[in-house]
mmCIF file of C-alpha atoms in Angstrom:
data_model
loop_
_atom_site.group_PDB
_atom_site.id
_atom_site.type_symbol
_atom_site.label_atom_id
_atom_site.label_comp_id
_atom_site.label_asym_id
_atom_site.label_seq_id
_atom_site.Cartn_x
_atom_site.Cartn_y
_atom_site.Cartn_z
ATOM 1 C CA GLY A 1 85.001 93.606 -31.421
ATOM 2 C CA GLY A 2 83.853 97.012 -32.592
ATOM 3 C CA SER A 3 84.475 100.598 -31.519
ATOM 4 C CA GLY A 4 81.575 100.549 -29.050
ATOM 5 C CA GLN A 5 83.076 97.644 -27.136
ATOM 6 C CA ARG A 6 86.447 99.399 -27.008
ATOM 7 C CA ARG A 7 84.874 102.522 -25.502
ATOM 8 C CA ILE A 8 83.015 100.376 -22.988
ATOM 9 C CA ALA A 9 86.247 98.659 -21.928
ATOM 10 C CA SER A 10 87.942 101.996 -21.296
ATOM 11 C CA LEU A 11 84.852 103.169 -19.393
ATOM 12 C CA ILE A 12 84.999 100.101 -17.149
ATOM 13 C CA TRP A 13 88.634 100.921 -16.461
ATOM 14 C CA ASP A 14 87.706 104.473 -15.456
ATOM 15 C CA VAL A 15 85.194 103.116 -12.919
ATOM 16 C CA ARG A 16 87.910 100.953 -11.301
ATOM 17 C CA PRO A 17 85.581 98.108 -10.289
ATOM 18 C CA ASP A 18 86.554 95.407 -7.801
ATOM 19 C CA LEU A 19 84.640 92.812 -9.814
ATOM 20 C CA VAL A 20 83.454 92.711 -13.435
ATOM 21 C CA ALA A 21 80.293 90.753 -14.279
ATOM 22 C CA PHE A 22 79.648 89.931 -17.920
ATOM 23 C CA THR A 23 76.122 88.834 -18.882
ATOM 24 C CA GLY A 24 77.073 86.405 -21.644
ATOM 25 C CA ASP A 25 77.724 86.518 -25.388
ATOM 26 C CA ILE A 26 81.393 87.223 -24.873
ATOM 27 C CA THR A 27 82.198 86.788 -28.569
ATOM 28 C CA TYR A 28 80.249 86.666 -31.808
ATOM 29 C CA ARG A 29 79.182 84.669 -33.619
ATOM 30 C CA TYR A 30 79.784 81.202 -32.208
ATOM 31 C CA GLY A 31 81.876 81.596 -29.059
ATOM 32 C CA ARG A 32 84.918 80.112 -30.787
ATOM 33 C CA ALA A 33 88.471 80.274 -29.486
ATOM 34 C CA GLY A 34 89.495 82.230 -32.569
ATOM 35 C CA GLU A 35 86.809 84.810 -31.837
ATOM 36 C CA TYR A 36 88.094 85.277 -28.286
ATOM 37 C CA LEU A 37 91.583 85.859 -29.659
ATOM 38 C CA LEU A 38 90.301 88.384 -32.183
ATOM 39 C CA ARG A 39 87.442 90.184 -30.427
ATOM 40 C CA PHE A 40 87.725 89.743 -26.671
ATOM 41 C CA PHE A 41 91.256 89.496 -25.292
ATOM 42 C CA PRO A 42 92.729 92.319 -27.429
ATOM 43 C CA ILE A 43 90.046 94.688 -26.121
ATOM 44 C CA TYR A 44 89.541 93.653 -22.500
ATOM 45 C CA ASN A 45 93.223 92.929 -22.017
ATOM 46 C CA ALA A 46 94.716 95.710 -24.121
ATOM 47 C CA ASP A 47 98.166 96.886 -23.099
ATOM 48 C CA LEU A 48 97.071 100.527 -22.917
ATOM 49 C CA VAL A 49 93.922 102.303 -21.750
ATOM 50 C CA ASP A 50 92.491 103.872 -24.873
ATOM 51 C CA ALA A 51 88.910 104.512 -25.962
ATOM 52 C CA TYR A 52 89.924 103.312 -29.424
ATOM 53 C CA LYS A 53 91.652 100.144 -28.197
ATOM 54 C CA GLY A 54 90.309 98.995 -24.819
ATOM 55 C CA ALA A 55 91.885 98.486 -21.397
ATOM 56 C CA PRO A 56 93.955 95.906 -19.428
ATOM 57 C CA ILE A 57 90.976 94.775 -17.343
ATOM 58 C CA LEU A 58 91.373 91.008 -17.402
ATOM 59 C CA ARG A 59 94.946 91.023 -16.088
ATOM 60 C CA SER A 60 94.036 93.168 -13.082
ATOM 61 C CA THR A 61 90.377 92.647 -12.173
ATOM 62 C CA LEU A 62 88.463 89.531 -11.187
ATOM 63 C CA SER A 63 85.863 88.818 -13.873
ATOM 64 C CA PHE A 64 83.126 86.272 -14.469
ATOM 65 C CA THR A 65 80.315 85.621 -16.912
ATOM 66 C CA SER A 66 77.170 83.691 -17.588
ATOM 67 C CA ALA A 67 76.898 81.546 -20.721
ATOM 68 C CA GLY A 68 75.099 83.310 -23.564
ATOM 69 C CA ASN A 69 73.641 81.670 -26.644
ATOM 70 C CA HIS A 70 76.540 82.840 -28.808
ATOM 71 C CA CYS A 71 78.935 81.440 -26.202
ATOM 72 C CA MET A 72 77.377 78.055 -26.962
ATOM 73 C CA GLY A 73 77.463 78.370 -30.751
ATOM 74 C CA LYS A 74 73.756 79.181 -30.961
ATOM 75 C CA ALA A 75 73.184 82.216 -33.139
ATOM 76 C CA HIS A 76 69.515 81.186 -32.970
ATOM 77 C CA PRO A 77 67.791 79.121 -30.259
ATOM 78 C CA GLU A 78 67.189 76.230 -32.661
ATOM 79 C CA ASP A 79 70.825 75.959 -33.774
ATOM 80 C CA ILE A 80 72.789 72.829 -32.850
ATOM 81 C CA PRO A 81 76.504 73.576 -33.291
ATOM 82 C CA SER A 82 78.859 70.941 -34.663
ATOM 83 C CA PHE A 83 82.585 70.483 -34.117
ATOM 84 C CA SER A 84 82.777 69.344 -37.733
ATOM 85 C CA THR A 85 81.914 72.899 -38.744
ATOM 86 C CA TYR A 86 84.046 74.705 -36.159
ATOM 87 C CA SER A 87 86.607 72.704 -34.213
ATOM 88 C CA ASP A 88 87.171 75.547 -31.702
ATOM 89 C CA LEU A 89 83.615 75.788 -30.346
ATOM 90 C CA TYR A 90 82.709 76.284 -26.671
ATOM 91 C CA ALA A 91 85.755 78.386 -25.812
ATOM 92 C CA TYR A 92 83.805 79.422 -22.706
ATOM 93 C CA TYR A 93 84.968 76.109 -21.214
ATOM 94 C CA LEU A 94 88.572 76.634 -22.306
ATOM 95 C CA TYR A 95 89.310 80.227 -21.349
ATOM 96 C CA TRP A 96 87.252 80.758 -18.198
ATOM 97 C CA SER A 97 88.058 79.259 -14.803
ATOM 98 C CA LEU A 98 84.830 79.481 -12.801
ATOM 99 C CA PRO A 99 83.487 77.604 -9.751
ATOM 100 C CA LEU A 100 82.534 73.972 -10.291
ATOM 101 C CA ASN A 101 79.900 73.845 -7.561
ATOM 102 C CA GLY A 102 76.824 73.626 -9.800
ATOM 103 C CA PRO A 103 74.467 70.694 -10.277
ATOM 104 C CA SER A 104 76.333 67.533 -11.221
ATOM 105 C CA ARG A 105 76.178 67.009 -14.984
ATOM 106 C CA LYS A 106 78.075 64.796 -17.394
ATOM 107 C CA THR A 107 78.597 64.983 -21.142
ATOM 108 C CA GLY A 108 75.440 63.838 -22.884
ATOM 109 C CA ASP A 109 73.146 64.410 -19.900
ATOM 110 C CA SER A 110 69.947 66.375 -20.388
ATOM 111 C CA SER A 111 70.301 70.146 -20.001
ATOM 112 C CA THR A 112 73.844 70.207 -21.361
ATOM 113 C CA PRO A 113 75.299 71.659 -24.573
ATOM 114 C CA HIS A 114 75.397 69.396 -27.619
ATOM 115 C CA THR A 115 78.626 67.603 -28.509
ATOM 116 C CA ILE A 116 78.229 66.486 -32.106
ATOM 117 C CA GLY A 117 80.578 66.354 -35.063
ATOM 118 C CA ALA A 118 83.800 64.567 -35.879
ATOM 119 C CA GLU A 119 84.690 62.280 -32.985
ATOM 120 C CA SER A 120 88.345 63.311 -32.976
ATOM 121 C CA GLN A 121 87.455 66.993 -32.679
ATOM 122 C CA VAL A 122 84.842 66.398 -29.980
ATOM 123 C CA ASN A 123 87.323 64.321 -27.979
ATOM 124 C CA ALA A 124 90.022 66.959 -28.385
ATOM 125 C CA PHE A 125 87.666 69.549 -26.913
ATOM 126 C CA LEU A 126 86.613 67.284 -24.042
ATOM 127 C CA ASP A 127 90.244 66.589 -23.196
ATOM 128 C CA LEU A 128 91.033 70.297 -23.060
ATOM 129 C CA ALA A 129 87.913 71.265 -21.116
ATOM 130 C CA GLY A 130 88.314 68.514 -18.539
ATOM 131 C CA ASN A 131 85.845 68.701 -15.656
ATOM 132 C CA ARG A 132 84.802 72.218 -16.656
ATOM 133 C CA PHE A 133 82.482 70.755 -19.304
ATOM 134 C CA PRO A 134 79.542 70.744 -18.831
ATOM 135 C CA GLN A 135 79.703 71.560 -15.116
ATOM 136 C CA MET A 136 80.838 75.174 -15.333
ATOM 137 C CA ALA A 137 77.715 76.751 -16.853
ATOM 138 C CA ASN A 138 75.856 76.894 -13.509
ATOM 139 C CA TYR A 139 77.652 78.003 -10.365
ATOM 140 C CA SER A 140 77.655 80.392 -7.414
ATOM 141 C CA PHE A 141 80.138 82.250 -5.238
ATOM 142 C CA ASP A 142 80.380 84.905 -2.542
ATOM 143 C CA TYR A 143 82.214 88.170 -3.039
ATOM 144 C CA GLY A 144 82.257 90.543 -0.095
ATOM 145 C CA ASN A 145 78.718 90.627 1.239
ATOM 146 C CA VAL A 146 77.187 89.597 -2.094
ATOM 147 C CA HIS A 147 76.149 86.091 -3.128
ATOM 148 C CA TRP A 148 76.180 85.601 -6.903
ATOM 149 C CA LEU A 149 74.122 82.846 -8.519
ATOM 150 C CA VAL A 150 75.033 82.336 -12.190
ATOM 151 C CA LEU A 151 72.822 80.219 -14.429
ATOM 152 C CA ASP A 152 72.690 78.848 -17.965
ATOM 153 C CA ALA A 153 69.561 80.154 -19.711
ATOM 154 C CA ASN A 154 70.089 78.473 -23.093
ATOM 155 C CA SER A 155 67.324 76.560 -24.855
ATOM 156 C CA TYR A 156 68.773 73.124 -24.051
ATOM 157 C CA MET A 157 68.255 73.788 -20.330
ATOM 158 C CA ASP A 158 65.127 72.317 -18.719
ATOM 159 C CA TRP A 159 64.388 74.447 -15.676
ATOM 160 C CA THR A 160 61.340 72.344 -14.862
ATOM 161 C CA ASP A 161 63.798 69.537 -13.975
ATOM 162 C CA VAL A 162 63.368 68.649 -10.307
ATOM 163 C CA GLU A 163 67.075 68.102 -9.722
ATOM 164 C CA LEU A 164 68.112 71.414 -11.271
ATOM 165 C CA ARG A 165 65.455 73.354 -9.389
ATOM 166 C CA ALA A 166 66.467 71.678 -6.130
ATOM 167 C CA TRP A 167 70.049 72.825 -6.656
ATOM 168 C CA VAL A 168 68.942 76.447 -7.190
ATOM 169 C CA GLU A 169 66.747 76.306 -4.107
ATOM 170 C CA LYS A 170 69.456 74.764 -1.940
ATOM 171 C CA ASP A 171 72.000 77.323 -3.125
ATOM 172 C CA LEU A 172 69.823 80.306 -2.243
ATOM 173 C CA ALA A 173 68.482 78.793 0.958
ATOM 174 C CA GLN A 174 71.927 78.487 2.533
ATOM 175 C CA VAL A 175 72.986 82.103 1.908
ATOM 176 C CA ASP A 176 73.598 84.085 5.076
ATOM 177 C CA PRO A 177 70.743 86.595 5.660
ATOM 178 C CA SER A 178 73.269 89.439 5.789
ATOM 179 C CA MET A 179 74.291 88.826 2.158
ATOM 180 C CA TRP A 180 72.828 90.469 -0.904
ATOM 181 C CA LYS A 181 71.538 87.954 -3.444
ATOM 182 C CA LEU A 182 72.269 88.797 -7.064
ATOM 183 C CA VAL A 183 71.597 86.542 -10.056
ATOM 184 C CA ASN A 184 73.263 86.616 -13.491
ATOM 185 C CA PHE A 185 72.023 84.790 -16.590
ATOM 186 C CA HIS A 186 71.898 85.742 -20.241
ATOM 187 C CA HIS A 187 68.313 85.546 -21.553
ATOM 188 C CA PRO A 188 66.001 88.035 -19.805
ATOM 189 C CA PRO A 189 62.696 86.650 -18.527
ATOM 190 C CA PHE A 190 61.213 90.143 -18.760
ATOM 191 C CA THR A 191 62.033 92.458 -21.653
ATOM 192 C CA SER A 192 60.265 94.756 -24.100
ATOM 193 C CA ASN A 193 62.865 93.993 -26.745
ATOM 194 C CA LEU A 194 60.919 93.064 -29.874
ATOM 195 C CA LYS A 195 63.423 90.428 -30.997
ATOM 196 C CA HIS A 196 63.711 88.421 -27.783
ATOM 197 C CA LYS A 197 60.235 88.521 -26.251
ATOM 198 C CA ARG A 198 59.524 84.832 -26.897
ATOM 199 C CA GLU A 199 62.443 83.359 -24.917
ATOM 200 C CA LYS A 200 60.997 83.381 -21.401
ATOM 201 C CA ARG A 201 62.058 80.019 -19.978
ATOM 202 C CA MET A 202 63.834 81.587 -17.003
ATOM 203 C CA ARG A 203 60.474 82.720 -15.646
ATOM 204 C CA LEU A 204 60.267 79.129 -14.441
ATOM 205 C CA LEU A 205 62.633 80.064 -11.594
ATOM 206 C CA CYS A 206 60.916 83.248 -10.435
ATOM 207 C CA ASP A 207 59.097 81.467 -7.619
ATOM 208 C CA ILE A 208 62.410 80.289 -6.140
ATOM 209 C CA PHE A 209 64.012 83.714 -6.570
ATOM 210 C CA GLU A 210 61.101 85.316 -4.730
ATOM 211 C CA LYS A 211 60.952 82.676 -1.988
ATOM 212 C CA TYR A 212 64.579 83.251 -1.029
ATOM 213 C CA GLY A 213 64.716 87.009 -1.413
ATOM 214 C CA VAL A 214 66.795 87.612 -4.533
ATOM 215 C CA ASN A 215 67.369 91.363 -4.791
ATOM 216 C CA VAL A 216 68.363 91.966 -8.430
ATOM 217 C CA VAL A 217 68.614 89.795 -11.541
ATOM 218 C CA PHE A 218 71.051 90.873 -14.271
ATOM 219 C CA ASN A 219 70.605 89.752 -17.890
ATOM 220 C CA GLY A 220 72.009 90.445 -21.352
ATOM 221 C CA HIS A 221 70.826 89.159 -24.766
ATOM 222 C CA SER A 222 68.832 92.299 -25.629
ATOM 223 C CA HIS A 223 71.303 94.941 -26.802
ATOM 224 C CA MET A 224 70.065 97.739 -24.598
ATOM 225 C CA TYR A 225 69.490 98.833 -21.010
ATOM 226 C CA GLU A 226 66.173 98.044 -19.375
ATOM 227 C CA ARG A 227 64.907 98.116 -15.778
ATOM 228 C CA THR A 228 61.655 96.647 -14.547
ATOM 229 C CA TYR A 229 59.442 97.709 -11.706
ATOM 230 C CA PRO A 230 60.032 95.540 -8.654
ATOM 231 C CA LEU A 231 57.808 92.588 -9.483
ATOM 232 C CA LYS A 232 56.447 89.232 -8.425
ATOM 233 C CA PHE A 233 55.436 86.659 -11.020
ATOM 234 C CA SER A 234 53.235 83.578 -10.767
ATOM 235 C CA ILE A 235 52.976 81.062 -13.611
ATOM 236 C CA VAL A 236 49.662 80.373 -15.340
ATOM 237 C CA PRO A 237 49.831 77.002 -17.155
ATOM 238 C CA HIS A 238 49.080 76.784 -20.859
ATOM 239 C CA GLU A 239 45.824 75.188 -22.001
ATOM 240 C CA ASP A 240 47.495 71.769 -22.253
ATOM 241 C CA GLY A 241 48.768 72.053 -18.693
ATOM 242 C CA SER A 242 52.371 72.737 -19.629
ATOM 243 C CA LEU A 243 54.312 75.534 -17.952
ATOM 244 C CA ILE A 244 56.374 76.359 -21.040
ATOM 245 C CA ASP A 245 55.656 75.910 -24.747
ATOM 246 C CA LYS A 246 57.968 74.974 -27.630
ATOM 247 C CA ASP A 247 58.897 78.619 -28.210
ATOM 248 C CA GLY A 248 59.921 79.185 -24.603
ATOM 249 C CA GLN A 249 56.775 81.073 -23.676
ATOM 250 C CA VAL A 250 55.818 81.084 -19.991
ATOM 251 C CA LYS A 251 52.558 82.835 -19.170
ATOM 252 C CA GLY A 252 51.682 84.285 -15.806
ATOM 253 C CA ASP A 253 50.328 87.010 -13.569
ATOM 254 C CA PHE A 254 52.244 89.992 -12.236
ATOM 255 C CA VAL A 255 52.229 92.089 -9.103
ATOM 256 C CA PHE A 256 54.168 95.355 -9.443
ATOM 257 C CA ASP A 257 55.536 97.669 -6.776
ATOM 258 C CA ARG A 258 54.856 101.025 -8.389
ATOM 259 C CA ASN A 259 55.654 102.952 -5.207
ATOM 260 C CA PHE A 260 59.358 102.182 -5.378
ATOM 261 C CA ASP A 261 61.242 105.019 -7.072
ATOM 262 C CA GLY A 262 64.800 104.310 -5.964
ATOM 263 C CA ARG A 263 65.152 107.835 -4.575
ATOM 264 C CA GLU A 264 62.738 108.441 -1.716
ATOM 265 C CA VAL A 265 61.111 105.005 -1.616
ATOM 266 C CA THR A 266 64.075 102.643 -1.604
ATOM 267 C CA ARG A 267 62.770 99.342 -0.234
ATOM 268 C CA PRO A 268 61.322 97.397 -3.175
ATOM 269 C CA ASP A 269 58.576 94.832 -2.754
ATOM 270 C CA GLY A 270 59.672 92.364 -5.411
ATOM 271 C CA ILE A 271 62.659 91.635 -7.612
ATOM 272 C CA ILE A 272 64.183 94.200 -9.965
ATOM 273 C CA TYR A 273 65.290 92.761 -13.323
ATOM 274 C CA ILE A 274 68.041 94.610 -15.177
ATOM 275 C CA VAL A 275 68.890 94.006 -18.833
ATOM 276 C CA THR A 276 72.420 95.299 -19.260
ATOM 277 C CA GLY A 277 73.204 94.128 -22.775
ATOM 278 C CA ALA A 278 74.555 97.315 -24.330
ATOM 279 C CA GLY A 279 78.221 96.352 -24.057
ATOM 280 C CA GLY A 280 79.221 96.861 -27.671
ATOM 281 C CA ALA A 281 77.120 94.742 -30.031
ATOM 282 C CA PRO A 282 74.885 96.692 -32.459
ATOM 283 C CA HIS A 283 71.862 98.378 -30.881
ATOM 284 C CA ASP A 284 68.601 96.507 -31.384
ATOM 285 C CA SER A 285 66.040 98.574 -29.443
ATOM 286 C CA GLU A 286 66.144 102.149 -30.716
ATOM 287 C CA TYR A 287 62.736 101.634 -32.323
ATOM 288 C CA VAL A 288 61.041 100.490 -29.138
ATOM 289 C CA GLN A 289 62.807 103.135 -27.047
ATOM 290 C CA ARG A 290 61.122 105.850 -29.099
ATOM 291 C CA ARG A 291 57.695 104.194 -28.722
ATOM 292 C CA PRO A 292 56.907 103.720 -25.008
ATOM 293 C CA HIS A 293 53.431 102.491 -25.938
ATOM 294 C CA LEU A 294 55.163 99.297 -27.092
ATOM 295 C CA TRP A 295 56.802 98.725 -23.711
ATOM 296 C CA GLU A 296 55.564 95.817 -21.633
ATOM 297 C CA PRO A 297 53.755 96.748 -18.377
ATOM 298 C CA PHE A 298 56.749 95.602 -16.323
ATOM 299 C CA THR A 299 59.238 97.960 -18.030
ATOM 300 C CA TYR A 300 60.028 101.146 -16.117
ATOM 301 C CA ARG A 301 63.105 102.417 -17.989
ATOM 302 C CA LEU A 302 64.488 101.522 -21.412
ATOM 303 C CA VAL A 303 67.440 103.033 -23.267
ATOM 304 C CA GLY A 304 68.326 101.421 -26.564
ATOM 305 C CA ASP A 305 70.253 104.023 -28.539
ATOM 306 C CA ARG A 306 73.676 103.879 -26.874
ATOM 307 C CA PHE A 307 76.231 101.587 -25.278
ATOM 308 C CA SER A 308 76.387 101.480 -21.480
ATOM 309 C CA ILE A 309 77.497 99.631 -18.354
ATOM 310 C CA THR A 310 75.874 99.000 -14.997
ATOM 311 C CA VAL A 311 77.829 100.167 -11.962
ATOM 312 C CA CYS A 312 76.788 98.466 -8.724
ATOM 313 C CA ASP A 313 78.060 99.879 -5.429
ATOM 314 C CA VAL A 314 77.392 97.788 -2.330
ATOM 315 C CA ASP A 315 77.798 99.380 1.091
ATOM 316 C CA GLY A 316 76.362 97.352 3.951
ATOM 317 C CA ASP A 317 72.598 97.321 3.636
ATOM 318 C CA ARG A 318 72.532 99.809 0.757
ATOM 319 C CA LEU A 319 73.006 98.974 -2.923
ATOM 320 C CA VAL A 320 73.282 101.729 -5.535
ATOM 321 C CA LEU A 321 72.811 100.931 -9.224
ATOM 322 C CA ARG A 322 73.873 103.426 -11.874
ATOM 323 C CA GLN A 323 73.740 103.025 -15.642
ATOM 324 C CA ILE A 324 76.589 104.924 -17.309
ATOM 325 C CA ASP A 325 76.633 105.440 -21.063
ATOM 326 C CA GLU A 326 79.663 105.280 -23.340
ATOM 327 C CA PHE A 327 80.242 109.030 -22.975
ATOM 328 C CA GLY A 328 80.190 108.952 -19.163
ATOM 329 C CA GLY A 329 76.619 110.202 -18.741
ATOM 330 C CA GLU A 330 74.335 108.746 -16.076
ATOM 331 C CA ILE A 331 71.148 107.500 -17.734
ATOM 332 C CA ASP A 332 69.601 105.807 -14.697
ATOM 333 C CA LYS A 333 70.163 105.490 -10.956
ATOM 334 C CA ILE A 334 68.375 103.726 -8.117
ATOM 335 C CA VAL A 335 69.098 103.103 -4.454
ATOM 336 C CA ILE A 336 67.974 99.867 -2.829
ATOM 337 C CA ASP A 337 67.872 99.614 0.962
ATOM 338 C CA ARG A 338 67.234 96.547 3.073
#
C-alpha cells in the first residue's frame, strides 16, 4: 500500500506484460477483504498511470498469484487465524478466480487452511468462496509455450504427503517437452535472507522439480531480489530419520553449476531459483546485501536495498530474465537456452 508499491505498479505498466505473476502476500497484514480494497485494488487497478498512484493493470492484463502466508492470515508461521477476530479473512478465495485443477481437498482436510471462529462467520465465508476453498491454492495452467505450476508453501501444507506429491509429479510429467516449466510459490527453499532461512519445507519437492526438468522457480516472502546458481539438491534426513523438522528445516547436499553465467554459457545444469519479493513491502535484506560473506553458497546475486520486478521474455527455446528496479535500472540479466 505504500509509495514503493505504487512505483512498481507504474513500472509494470511501462513494461506492458502479457501476463503478471505475483508471488504471494498480496496484502498486509492478514489477507483480509478490507486490505485488498485499501491496499491492492486502488494501486493495481488505478484509473490513471502515475508513479504516485499506480496503474490500471488488473482491468487489462491477465494476472495470477500464489498464496503467501499473509494471504492466509499468518503473519508468523505459527499463527492460526480466526474468523472471530477478522470476519473478512482469506480474501484470496473471494477475489481471485484461478484454475481448480489442483489436488482434491475439502474443508477440514489435512494441508488446508484453518477455518476456526464463530460458526456463522465461517459459514458465510464458505458460502462465498464456494468450490474455490480450499481447492484454489494449488493449480497449474499453460500460457503460450510456458507451463506454470503454482503451489501453496504455507506451514499447514505437508509436502511429504504421498497424494500431494503424486499430483505434482503427474502435473509435470504430462507437460509437452516443447513447453518451458516455471513454478511459483511464496516461501523460498533457498535464500540468504536472515529472517526466513528456517522455512525450507519446499525443498521436499526439489527431487520432483529436477526429475521433470523445471527451468526456473519464482518465490517471494523475502523482501529482496535473489538469484541462485543453477543447482540440484538431495535431502539428507535428520538424525531421527525425518525429512523435515518442526521449524521447517530440510537438510541436504548441493551440486552447483558454476559455469553458467547467463551470457556466454546459457544452458544451466540445474534449476535456477529466483526470489522476487521486492514489490513494495519494506526492505529486509540491506544488511545482508552489504555483507556477501553472509550469503549462502547457493546465492549468486542479491539486491536488497530497492524495489524491483522480474521481467521474463520467452521466445521459442530462449528465455531472458531481467530484474528492473523501481527507477528503471537493470540490476540483473540472464539468458537461458534449451
